[in-house]
Amino acid sequence: MTETTQATGQRSPAVTVIGEALIDMVQLDAPGDYRARPGGSPFNVAVGLARLGHRTALMARLAGNAFGRMLHAHAAAEGVDLTCSPAAVEPTTLAVVSMDTEGRASYDFYREGTADWQWTAAETARVPSGTAVLHFGSVASWTPPGGEHIHSAVQRLRAAGTALISYDPNVRPALLGDPARGRQAVEHGIGVAHVVKASREDVEWLYPDTTIERIAARWLELGALLVVVTDGAAGAHVFHTRAGRLSRPGRKVAVVDTVGAGDAFTAGLLGALLRHGLHTPQTLTAATPAELATAVDDAVLVSALTCERMGADPPTARPRPHLPAAAPLTPADLTFADTPDDDTGEEGRTPQAASTTP
C-alpha cells in the first residue's frame, strides 16, 4: 500500500495526519472538577486509525512540558509514528470541555502563543514519503501563521497525485468569528481535498439558510470527490461525484458524551476506504454506492461506540483473519482496553438510550 522509506528500510505510514495535539480538560460530575485527556481533532483521528489497525503517522508540534509529554507518551503507546512531529518550545494548547444535558460538548480554548499554530515551511515539508492518505483540518488548518504552511504542504501533495487528501474543518465558531470568514477558511481547505467530512452543525453555521444538498454541490465543484455530512441521530448524508447522494442511518447508543465522536467517524471512514482499496483519487472516483454505504456504516459504528465513552476514546479493532478485509464492521469486531476478552461488544452494554453520530 505504501513505499519503503529508503533511509530506514521501513514501510512508510499508510496514513499521515497533520494538525493540532492539545489537552482536553473534560468536565466531570462535580462542578469545577476536570480531567486532563489527550485531544485535538487530528490527534484523535490518528489514534483512532492506529486502533483500527492502520499504519499511522502524526505530524503535530509537541511541547516539552508535562502536557506535551503526556501527548507524546499516549500517541507512542498507541503505535502512532511521531518521527515527523516537531519538538516545540511553546506550551501546549488547552481546551476546556463543557457538556450539556444530552452529552453534547462545547469548547473554550486557551491557545495564545501555544505550540499548535507555529508551523514552519521546513516542518510541514516533512510529510513521510509514500503516504497513501493525508488527513488535515480543524483549528490548525485555518489558524495563522501555521495554517498556510499546512495548506501549502497539502496542496503540493494533491498536485503530485500520489495521495488521497482528507479534510475535516471541525468548525469552531468562537475561533472563526463569523460565517463569512469561516466559509473562506473552509473552502480554502476543501479546494485541495478529495474527501470532506463535516457535521450538520458545521455546515449550518457556515451557510445559514442553505440546504446540505446545495452545500455539498458547492464543495464537489471546488474539487472534492466525496462529501459526508454527519447528522446526529439521523446518521450521515453522502454526496459523491459519480455515485450521487445516499443517506445512512445512525445507531442507538447510551451517550456519555460526544467528545471525539466526529474524529472517530473520520477514522472509521478513512479506515474503511483503505480496507476497500478506495484510497486513491482514481479508485474513490469509481466507488459504487454499495461500497460507499458500507464505508459510512463502519464510520457510524466507530463513532457511536465512542459516544459511550468519556472523552475521545475510540474502539480498537479485533483481529478477524477469517473475514475479507472489506467485510463490514460489526460491534463484535471492536473492543476497548477495559473490555473483557470474551465481551463481543453486544452483551452487557448499557441499554440503548439515544441514537447518534457526530
CSV table of C-alpha atoms in Angstrom, one decimal, residues 158 165 167 189-197 216-228 239-242 284-285:
chain,number,residue,atom,x,y,z
A,158,ARG,CA,-2.6,17.0,-4.1
A,165,ILE,CA,-6.4,14.0,0.7
A,167,TYR,CA,-10.2,17.2,5.3
A,189,GLY,CA,-9.1,23.6,2.6
A,190,ILE,CA,-11.8,22.0,0.5
A,191,GLY,CA,-10.1,23.2,-2.6
A,192,VAL,CA,-7.1,20.8,-2.0
A,193,ALA,CA,-9.2,17.8,-0.6
A,194,HIS,CA,-10.7,14.7,-2.2
A,195,VAL,CA,-12.7,13.6,0.9
A,196,VAL,CA,-14.5,16.2,3.1
A,197,LYS,CA,-16.3,15.3,6.3
A,216,ALA,CA,-22.3,19.6,-0.9
A,217,ALA,CA,-22.7,20.5,-4.5
A,218,ARG,CA,-20.6,23.6,-3.9
A,219,TRP,CA,-17.9,21.5,-2.2
A,220,LEU,CA,-17.9,19.0,-5.1
A,221,GLU,CA,-17.5,21.9,-7.5
A,222,LEU,CA,-14.5,23.0,-5.5
A,223,GLY,CA,-12.7,19.7,-6.2
A,224,ALA,CA,-13.9,17.2,-3.6
A,225,LEU,CA,-14.8,13.7,-4.8
A,226,LEU,CA,-16.7,12.6,-1.6
A,227,VAL,CA,-18.6,14.8,0.9
A,228,VAL,CA,-20.0,13.3,4.0
A,239,PHE,CA,-22.5,13.0,-1.8
A,240,HIS,CA,-20.2,11.6,-4.4
A,241,THR,CA,-19.1,13.0,-7.7
A,242,ARG,CA,-20.4,10.0,-9.6
A,284,LEU,CA,-12.5,6.7,-5.0
A,285,THR,CA,-13.9,8.3,-8.1
